[in-house]
């Protein structure tokens, strides 16, 4: 049997905007992939090659800073800020910018890391976040339109916190080093969009248990549903399990734009509840869910924390 593959879907702005029927075709391809696998690869031209080069250059600059500077990146919310120096994950380090689509937040982060300024970091982080948030919005609008829950989605839009996360994986030192650098998990976001530089490592698990390698190709963005999307769509779109394995001897850089909903409860749309689809989740607060997953024993131990948190 041929190895399973992820769907690769053309999300170039030119083709999406060319005719209404091309939007509809892309929408049905995206929906099929999301409902079957919770993930697809979008070929997206909203990030130019020049911006791509700039953002990975900016990422290297960021990781080159001393640890005592990087730890200044803090947040009240778990997994929103600096993570590193963790004995169980010696090869992993990451930093996060909250509200990364706003100039003010990116400027504050830049000033914290480089008190004397770093214009090129600031510019590329902001433009990259906006471009990827646009892709995030296009995909979520497709989901909302397909399910007839546009108004519902629009109400979440203004409460979205886009967190831009810079990730670095150091190369494994010896042959005995465990190549698993990020353990299998589902994301806790509403949606995540990942982008990797030329070194591969991300693997996604299909529902029947196969691990698929995600090839890093220029312009390819991995669009992945998070746990909050599974609850919001009343279980129609499930968050896929994924991990990072590093077998080569190169370090790896990747970027993720994670969307979280704050200051309001995510309600399960009535349109998605009927006789064939009984309600599977209760309305929930996304940030309380993050707290449950990261800080409570029950949340940490659960094999499906979103179900244990707000499942019916
Ligand atoms: O580095 C990657 O490609 C994946 C990162 C990831 O899965 C995460 O941060 O949740
Ligand atoms: Fe993840």
mmCIF file of C-alpha atoms and ligand atoms in Angstrom:
data_model
loop_
_atom_site.group_PDB
_atom_site.id
_atom_site.type_symbol
_atom_site.label_atom_id
_atom_site.label_comp_id
_atom_site.label_asym_id
_atom_site.label_seq_id
_atom_site.Cartn_x
_atom_site.Cartn_y
_atom_site.Cartn_z
ATOM 1 C CA UNK A 1 0.000 0.000 0.000
ATOM 2 C CA UNK A 2 1.307 3.465 -0.889
ATOM 3 C CA UNK A 3 2.322 5.634 2.072
ATOM 4 C CA UNK A 4 -0.470 8.032 3.005
ATOM 5 C CA UNK A 5 0.039 11.651 2.001
ATOM 6 C CA UNK A 6 -1.293 14.966 3.200
ATOM 7 C CA UNK A 7 -3.462 16.974 0.809
ATOM 8 C CA UNK A 8 -1.609 19.832 -0.824
ATOM 9 C CA UNK A 9 -4.013 22.646 -1.701
ATOM 10 C CA UNK A 10 -3.387 25.751 -3.784
ATOM 11 C CA UNK A 11 -4.106 28.772 -1.586
ATOM 12 C CA UNK A 12 -2.405 31.335 -3.798
ATOM 13 C CA UNK A 13 -4.289 34.597 -3.424
ATOM 14 C CA UNK A 14 -4.377 35.000 -7.181
ATOM 15 C CA UNK A 15 -6.186 31.726 -7.715
ATOM 16 C CA UNK A 16 -8.527 32.167 -4.712
ATOM 17 C CA UNK A 17 -9.629 35.571 -5.916
ATOM 18 C CA UNK A 18 -9.838 34.737 -9.613
ATOM 19 C CA UNK A 19 -13.442 33.485 -9.782
ATOM 20 C CA UNK A 20 -16.099 32.590 -7.187
ATOM 21 C CA UNK A 21 -15.926 28.992 -8.383
ATOM 22 C CA UNK A 22 -12.198 28.723 -7.612
ATOM 23 C CA UNK A 23 -12.910 29.803 -4.016
ATOM 24 C CA UNK A 24 -15.640 27.165 -3.785
ATOM 25 C CA UNK A 25 -13.355 24.449 -5.184
ATOM 26 C CA UNK A 26 -10.557 25.343 -2.752
ATOM 27 C CA UNK A 27 -13.062 25.479 0.089
ATOM 28 C CA UNK A 28 -14.370 21.984 -0.606
ATOM 29 C CA UNK A 29 -10.826 20.582 -0.883
ATOM 30 C CA UNK A 30 -9.868 22.211 2.411
ATOM 31 C CA UNK A 31 -13.009 20.987 4.160
ATOM 32 C CA UNK A 32 -12.539 17.432 2.942
ATOM 33 C CA UNK A 33 -8.922 17.424 4.202
ATOM 34 C CA UNK A 34 -9.874 18.978 7.546
ATOM 35 C CA UNK A 35 -12.749 16.584 8.157
ATOM 36 C CA UNK A 36 -10.676 13.545 7.163
ATOM 37 C CA UNK A 37 -7.299 14.423 8.681
ATOM 38 C CA UNK A 38 -7.597 17.716 10.593
ATOM 39 C CA UNK A 39 -4.700 19.074 8.547
ATOM 40 C CA UNK A 40 -3.506 19.984 5.043
ATOM 41 C CA UNK A 41 -0.654 21.760 3.331
ATOM 42 C CA UNK A 42 -1.539 25.151 1.891
ATOM 43 C CA UNK A 43 0.598 26.473 -0.948
ATOM 44 C CA UNK A 44 0.381 30.137 -0.047
ATOM 45 C CA UNK A 45 1.939 33.158 -1.733
ATOM 46 C CA UNK A 46 1.048 35.703 0.958
ATOM 47 C CA UNK A 47 4.618 35.266 2.257
ATOM 48 C CA UNK A 48 7.163 36.195 -0.412
ATOM 49 C CA UNK A 49 10.523 34.435 -0.697
ATOM 50 C CA UNK A 50 12.172 37.628 0.541
ATOM 51 C CA UNK A 51 9.972 37.719 3.660
ATOM 52 C CA UNK A 52 10.639 34.024 4.194
ATOM 53 C CA UNK A 53 14.410 34.651 4.161
ATOM 54 C CA UNK A 54 13.987 37.638 6.459
ATOM 55 C CA UNK A 55 11.894 35.855 9.072
ATOM 56 C CA UNK A 56 14.249 32.872 9.395
ATOM 57 C CA UNK A 57 17.177 35.280 9.591
ATOM 58 C CA UNK A 58 15.284 37.112 12.343
ATOM 59 C CA UNK A 59 14.675 33.800 14.082
ATOM 60 C CA UNK A 60 18.428 33.002 14.144
ATOM 61 C CA UNK A 61 19.127 36.473 15.561
ATOM 62 C CA UNK A 62 16.596 35.815 18.307
ATOM 63 C CA UNK A 63 18.005 32.440 19.349
ATOM 64 C CA UNK A 64 21.549 33.873 19.314
ATOM 65 C CA UNK A 65 20.608 36.171 22.209
ATOM 66 C CA UNK A 66 21.859 35.151 25.668
ATOM 67 C CA UNK A 67 19.499 32.942 27.686
ATOM 68 C CA UNK A 68 19.093 35.648 30.345
ATOM 69 C CA UNK A 69 17.570 37.893 27.693
ATOM 70 C CA UNK A 70 15.329 35.214 26.164
ATOM 71 C CA UNK A 71 13.842 34.334 29.562
ATOM 72 C CA UNK A 72 12.491 37.888 29.766
ATOM 73 C CA UNK A 73 9.820 36.674 27.328
ATOM 74 C CA UNK A 74 7.059 35.796 29.816
ATOM 75 C CA UNK A 75 3.270 35.502 29.771
ATOM 76 C CA UNK A 76 0.396 34.746 32.131
ATOM 77 C CA UNK A 77 -0.761 32.029 29.749
ATOM 78 C CA UNK A 78 0.999 28.683 29.374
ATOM 79 C CA UNK A 79 2.919 27.980 26.155
ATOM 80 C CA UNK A 80 2.723 31.623 25.082
ATOM 81 C CA UNK A 81 6.289 32.678 25.948
ATOM 82 C CA UNK A 82 9.859 31.398 26.410
ATOM 83 C CA UNK A 83 10.343 27.651 26.776
ATOM 84 C CA UNK A 84 13.819 26.200 27.057
ATOM 85 C CA UNK A 85 16.442 24.707 29.369
ATOM 86 C CA UNK A 86 14.003 21.866 30.110
ATOM 87 C CA UNK A 87 15.902 18.679 31.042
ATOM 88 C CA UNK A 88 13.279 16.437 29.416
ATOM 89 C CA UNK A 89 13.539 18.443 26.157
ATOM 90 C CA UNK A 90 17.219 19.405 25.974
ATOM 91 C CA UNK A 91 17.170 20.124 22.254
ATOM 92 C CA UNK A 92 14.101 22.357 22.168
ATOM 93 C CA UNK A 93 13.833 26.089 22.669
ATOM 94 C CA UNK A 94 11.073 28.514 21.691
ATOM 95 C CA UNK A 95 9.777 32.041 22.223
ATOM 96 C CA UNK A 96 6.346 33.548 21.609
ATOM 97 C CA UNK A 97 4.916 36.920 20.696
ATOM 98 C CA UNK A 98 1.311 37.404 21.789
ATOM 99 C CA UNK A 99 -1.004 39.578 19.660
ATOM 100 C CA UNK A 100 1.641 39.293 16.981
ATOM 101 C CA UNK A 101 -0.524 40.904 14.311
ATOM 102 C CA UNK A 102 -0.392 44.214 16.184
ATOM 103 C CA UNK A 103 2.499 46.636 15.689
ATOM 104 C CA UNK A 104 2.488 47.609 19.346
ATOM 105 C CA UNK A 105 2.948 44.048 20.653
ATOM 106 C CA UNK A 106 5.735 43.261 18.192
ATOM 107 C CA UNK A 107 7.510 46.514 19.062
ATOM 108 C CA UNK A 108 7.295 45.776 22.799
ATOM 109 C CA UNK A 109 8.718 42.279 22.250
ATOM 110 C CA UNK A 110 11.534 43.626 20.046
ATOM 111 C CA UNK A 111 12.459 46.270 22.619
ATOM 112 C CA UNK A 112 12.504 43.658 25.358
ATOM 113 C CA UNK A 113 14.923 41.482 23.386
ATOM 114 C CA UNK A 114 16.975 44.311 21.863
ATOM 115 C CA UNK A 115 16.728 47.462 23.998
ATOM 116 C CA UNK A 116 18.660 49.369 21.336
ATOM 117 C CA UNK A 117 16.247 48.159 18.630
ATOM 118 C CA UNK A 118 16.178 45.635 15.784
ATOM 119 C CA UNK A 119 14.167 47.073 12.953
ATOM 120 C CA UNK A 120 14.482 44.152 10.599
ATOM 121 C CA UNK A 121 13.280 41.677 13.249
ATOM 122 C CA UNK A 122 10.326 43.892 14.121
ATOM 123 C CA UNK A 123 9.293 44.460 10.516
ATOM 124 C CA UNK A 124 9.583 40.858 9.396
ATOM 125 C CA UNK A 125 7.800 39.441 12.491
ATOM 126 C CA UNK A 126 4.875 41.811 12.016
ATOM 127 C CA UNK A 127 4.491 41.344 8.266
ATOM 128 C CA UNK A 128 4.886 37.570 8.565
ATOM 129 C CA UNK A 129 2.278 37.354 11.352
ATOM 130 C CA UNK A 130 -0.218 39.422 9.391
ATOM 131 C CA UNK A 131 0.278 37.378 6.231
ATOM 132 C CA UNK A 132 -0.120 34.057 8.044
ATOM 133 C CA UNK A 133 -3.081 35.352 10.076
ATOM 134 C CA UNK A 134 -4.733 36.145 6.761
ATOM 135 C CA UNK A 135 -4.343 32.517 5.682
ATOM 136 C CA UNK A 136 -5.734 31.447 9.076
ATOM 137 C CA UNK A 137 -8.725 33.694 8.520
ATOM 138 C CA UNK A 138 -9.349 32.464 4.980
ATOM 139 C CA UNK A 139 -9.410 28.861 6.212
ATOM 140 C CA UNK A 140 -11.655 29.575 9.213
ATOM 141 C CA UNK A 141 -14.048 31.542 6.967
ATOM 142 C CA UNK A 142 -14.254 28.469 4.740
ATOM 143 C CA UNK A 143 -15.078 26.306 7.746
ATOM 144 C CA UNK A 144 -17.690 28.823 8.926
ATOM 145 C CA UNK A 145 -19.260 29.185 5.481
ATOM 146 C CA UNK A 146 -19.440 25.430 4.926
ATOM 147 C CA UNK A 147 -21.217 24.902 8.249
ATOM 148 C CA UNK A 148 -23.399 28.027 7.973
ATOM 149 C CA UNK A 149 -21.890 29.484 11.153
ATOM 150 C CA UNK A 150 -20.404 32.700 9.708
ATOM 151 C CA UNK A 151 -21.886 34.970 12.362
ATOM 152 C CA UNK A 152 -20.565 32.726 15.038
ATOM 153 C CA UNK A 153 -17.074 32.873 13.562
ATOM 154 C CA UNK A 154 -17.191 36.669 13.165
ATOM 155 C CA UNK A 155 -17.891 36.940 16.889
ATOM 156 C CA UNK A 156 -14.722 34.970 17.683
ATOM 157 C CA UNK A 157 -12.591 36.950 15.262
ATOM 158 C CA UNK A 158 -12.228 40.079 17.397
ATOM 159 C CA UNK A 159 -11.225 37.990 20.417
ATOM 160 C CA UNK A 160 -8.435 36.099 18.666
ATOM 161 C CA UNK A 161 -4.952 36.173 20.158
ATOM 162 C CA UNK A 162 -2.470 35.260 17.425
ATOM 163 C CA UNK A 163 0.688 33.945 19.054
ATOM 164 C CA UNK A 164 3.747 33.835 16.798
ATOM 165 C CA UNK A 165 6.134 31.170 18.088
ATOM 166 C CA UNK A 166 9.766 30.856 17.008
ATOM 167 C CA UNK A 167 11.083 27.317 17.483
ATOM 168 C CA UNK A 168 14.590 25.915 17.362
ATOM 169 C CA UNK A 169 15.665 22.291 17.648
ATOM 170 C CA UNK A 170 19.370 21.687 18.202
ATOM 171 C CA UNK A 171 20.824 18.740 16.312
ATOM 172 C CA UNK A 172 21.124 15.450 18.148
ATOM 173 C CA UNK A 173 24.758 15.072 19.312
ATOM 174 C CA UNK A 174 25.394 11.353 19.268
ATOM 175 C CA UNK A 175 23.813 8.231 17.851
ATOM 176 C CA UNK A 176 22.443 7.316 21.256
ATOM 177 C CA UNK A 177 20.576 10.590 21.558
ATOM 178 C CA UNK A 178 16.798 10.173 21.256
ATOM 179 C CA UNK A 179 15.703 11.602 17.886
ATOM 180 C CA UNK A 180 12.246 12.417 19.296
ATOM 181 C CA UNK A 181 12.558 16.110 20.136
ATOM 182 C CA UNK A 182 8.902 17.055 20.514
ATOM 183 C CA UNK A 183 6.646 14.357 21.885
ATOM 184 C CA UNK A 184 3.339 13.417 20.204
ATOM 185 C CA UNK A 185 0.577 15.893 21.037
ATOM 186 C CA UNK A 186 -2.397 17.734 19.636
ATOM 187 C CA UNK A 187 -2.330 21.517 19.674
ATOM 188 C CA UNK A 188 -4.486 23.327 22.204
ATOM 189 C CA UNK A 189 -5.174 26.222 19.817
ATOM 190 C CA UNK A 190 -8.212 26.857 17.644
ATOM 191 C CA UNK A 191 -5.982 26.577 14.599
ATOM 192 C CA UNK A 192 -2.211 26.401 14.075
ATOM 193 C CA UNK A 193 -0.266 27.292 10.971
ATOM 194 C CA UNK A 194 3.256 25.906 10.872
ATOM 195 C CA UNK A 195 6.107 26.744 8.568
ATOM 196 C CA UNK A 196 9.473 25.028 8.560
ATOM 197 C CA UNK A 197 12.790 25.925 7.024
ATOM 198 C CA UNK A 198 14.596 23.406 4.818
ATOM 199 C CA UNK A 199 15.227 20.831 7.573
ATOM 200 C CA UNK A 200 12.358 18.384 7.925
ATOM 201 C CA UNK A 201 11.288 16.737 11.178
ATOM 202 C CA UNK A 202 7.559 17.284 11.608
ATOM 203 C CA UNK A 203 5.458 14.117 11.404
ATOM 204 C CA UNK A 204 1.674 13.898 11.519
ATOM 205 C CA UNK A 205 -0.264 10.805 12.537
ATOM 206 C CA UNK A 206 -3.190 9.656 10.415
ATOM 207 C CA UNK A 207 -6.343 8.365 12.111
ATOM 208 C CA UNK A 208 -5.222 4.792 11.378
ATOM 209 C CA UNK A 209 -1.907 5.336 13.128
ATOM 210 C CA UNK A 210 0.579 5.973 10.284
ATOM 211 C CA UNK A 211 3.160 8.720 10.756
ATOM 212 C CA UNK A 212 3.543 10.963 7.697
ATOM 213 C CA UNK A 213 6.684 13.053 7.115
ATOM 214 C CA UNK A 214 5.935 16.647 6.215
ATOM 215 C CA UNK A 215 8.331 17.824 3.522
ATOM 216 C CA UNK A 216 9.505 21.371 3.862
ATOM 217 C CA UNK A 217 8.790 23.067 0.548
ATOM 218 C CA UNK A 218 9.048 26.799 -0.037
ATOM 219 C CA UNK A 219 5.612 28.450 0.210
ATOM 220 C CA UNK A 220 4.118 25.490 2.026
ATOM 221 C CA UNK A 221 2.222 26.148 5.251
ATOM 222 C CA UNK A 222 0.815 23.376 7.404
ATOM 223 C CA UNK A 223 -2.744 24.233 8.437
ATOM 224 C CA UNK A 224 -3.697 22.168 11.470
ATOM 225 C CA UNK A 225 -6.801 22.109 13.644
ATOM 226 C CA UNK A 226 -6.318 22.405 17.387
ATOM 227 C CA UNK A 227 -8.381 20.954 20.237
ATOM 228 C CA UNK A 228 -10.540 24.080 20.440
ATOM 229 C CA UNK A 229 -11.551 23.574 16.794
ATOM 230 C CA UNK A 230 -12.657 20.049 17.585
ATOM 231 C CA UNK A 231 -14.976 21.258 20.345
ATOM 232 C CA UNK A 232 -16.185 24.310 18.394
ATOM 233 C CA UNK A 233 -17.177 22.164 15.379
ATOM 234 C CA UNK A 234 -18.871 19.657 17.692
ATOM 235 C CA UNK A 235 -16.312 17.010 16.757
ATOM 236 C CA UNK A 236 -16.516 17.380 12.961
ATOM 237 C CA UNK A 237 -12.872 18.484 12.662
ATOM 238 C CA UNK A 238 -10.432 16.649 14.900
ATOM 239 C CA UNK A 239 -7.001 17.881 15.976
ATOM 240 C CA UNK A 240 -4.310 15.576 14.552
ATOM 241 C CA UNK A 241 -1.542 14.139 16.687
ATOM 242 C CA UNK A 242 1.952 15.234 15.599
ATOM 243 C CA UNK A 243 5.561 15.132 16.770
ATOM 244 C CA UNK A 244 9.055 16.256 15.774
ATOM 245 C CA UNK A 245 11.825 13.741 15.081
ATOM 246 C CA UNK A 246 15.340 14.897 14.164
ATOM 247 C CA UNK A 247 17.543 12.308 12.595
ATOM 248 C CA UNK A 248 20.045 14.365 10.622
ATOM 249 C CA UNK A 249 22.813 16.440 12.098
ATOM 250 C CA UNK A 250 21.383 19.827 11.228
ATOM 251 C CA UNK A 251 19.589 22.170 13.558
ATOM 252 C CA UNK A 252 15.995 22.938 12.655
ATOM 253 C CA UNK A 253 14.033 26.180 12.746
ATOM 254 C CA UNK A 254 10.261 26.401 12.485
ATOM 255 C CA UNK A 255 7.552 28.973 13.064
ATOM 256 C CA UNK A 256 3.970 28.648 14.209
ATOM 257 C CA UNK A 257 1.051 31.020 14.338
ATOM 258 C CA UNK A 258 -1.318 29.711 17.007
ATOM 259 C CA UNK A 259 -4.793 31.206 17.432
ATOM 260 C CA UNK A 260 -6.487 31.329 20.834
ATOM 261 C CA UNK A 261 -9.824 32.891 21.826
ATOM 262 C CA UNK A 262 -9.831 35.056 24.927
ATOM 263 C CA UNK A 263 -12.325 37.050 26.992
ATOM 264 C CA UNK A 264 -15.363 35.093 25.820
ATOM 265 C CA UNK A 265 -16.711 31.574 25.921
ATOM 266 C CA UNK A 266 -16.547 29.491 22.759
ATOM 267 C CA UNK A 267 -20.106 28.276 22.203
ATOM 268 C CA UNK A 268 -20.915 25.149 20.253
ATOM 269 C CA UNK A 269 -23.048 26.443 17.361
ATOM 270 C CA UNK A 270 -26.677 25.190 17.455
ATOM 271 C CA UNK A 271 -26.423 24.605 13.676
ATOM 272 C CA UNK A 272 -23.916 21.828 14.355
ATOM 273 C CA UNK A 273 -26.190 20.005 16.771
ATOM 274 C CA UNK A 274 -29.011 17.780 15.496
ATOM 275 C CA UNK A 275 -30.345 14.253 15.729
ATOM 276 C CA UNK A 276 -27.441 12.832 13.736
ATOM 277 C CA UNK A 277 -24.923 15.002 15.590
ATOM 278 C CA UNK A 278 -25.827 15.157 19.275
ATOM 279 C CA UNK A 279 -23.964 17.762 21.263
ATOM 280 C CA UNK A 280 -20.527 16.352 22.168
ATOM 281 C CA UNK A 281 -18.982 19.359 23.912
ATOM 282 C CA UNK A 282 -20.115 22.059 26.329
ATOM 283 C CA UNK A 283 -19.392 25.751 25.781
ATOM 284 C CA UNK A 284 -15.928 26.473 27.167
ATOM 285 C CA UNK A 285 -13.380 29.142 27.995
ATOM 286 C CA UNK A 286 -10.259 28.594 25.887
ATOM 287 C CA UNK A 287 -7.793 30.024 28.432
ATOM 288 C CA UNK A 288 -9.317 28.022 31.290
ATOM 289 C CA UNK A 289 -8.843 24.969 29.090
ATOM 290 C CA UNK A 290 -5.146 25.838 28.621
ATOM 291 C CA UNK A 291 -4.824 26.153 32.376
ATOM 292 C CA UNK A 292 -6.539 22.788 32.881
ATOM 293 C CA UNK A 293 -4.234 21.076 30.371
ATOM 294 C CA UNK A 294 -0.962 22.546 31.590
ATOM 295 C CA UNK A 295 -1.486 22.898 35.330
ATOM 296 C CA UNK A 296 -3.876 20.230 36.607
ATOM 297 C CA UNK A 297 -2.970 16.578 37.172
ATOM 298 C CA UNK A 298 -6.176 15.470 35.484
ATOM 299 C CA UNK A 299 -5.481 17.607 32.413
ATOM 300 C CA UNK A 300 -1.852 16.522 32.167
ATOM 301 C CA UNK A 301 -2.731 12.834 32.455
ATOM 302 C CA UNK A 302 -5.730 12.767 30.123
ATOM 303 C CA UNK A 303 -5.375 11.013 26.760
ATOM 304 C CA UNK A 304 -7.892 13.458 25.260
ATOM 305 C CA UNK A 305 -7.898 16.558 27.478
ATOM 306 C CA UNK A 306 -10.495 18.516 25.476
ATOM 307 C CA UNK A 307 -12.966 15.648 25.999
ATOM 308 C CA UNK A 308 -12.156 15.378 29.690
ATOM 309 C CA UNK A 309 -12.440 19.161 30.048
ATOM 310 C CA UNK A 310 -15.670 19.938 28.227
ATOM 311 C CA UNK A 311 -16.846 16.727 26.552
ATOM 312 C CA UNK A 312 -20.400 15.474 27.112
HETATM 313 O O1 LIG B 1 8.257 22.533 14.937
HETATM 314 C C1 LIG B 1 7.244 22.059 14.416
HETATM 315 O O2 LIG B 1 7.184 21.863 13.190
HETATM 316 C C2 LIG B 1 6.056 21.663 15.237
HETATM 317 C C3 LIG B 1 5.888 22.403 16.526
HETATM 318 C C4 LIG B 1 4.652 22.003 17.272
HETATM 319 O O3 LIG B 1 4.031 21.028 16.992
HETATM 320 C C5 LIG B 1 4.145 22.837 18.380
HETATM 321 O O4 LIG B 1 4.842 23.778 18.786
HETATM 322 O O5 LIG B 1 3.032 22.587 18.869
HETATM 323 FE FE1 LIG B 2 2.081 21.115 17.897
#
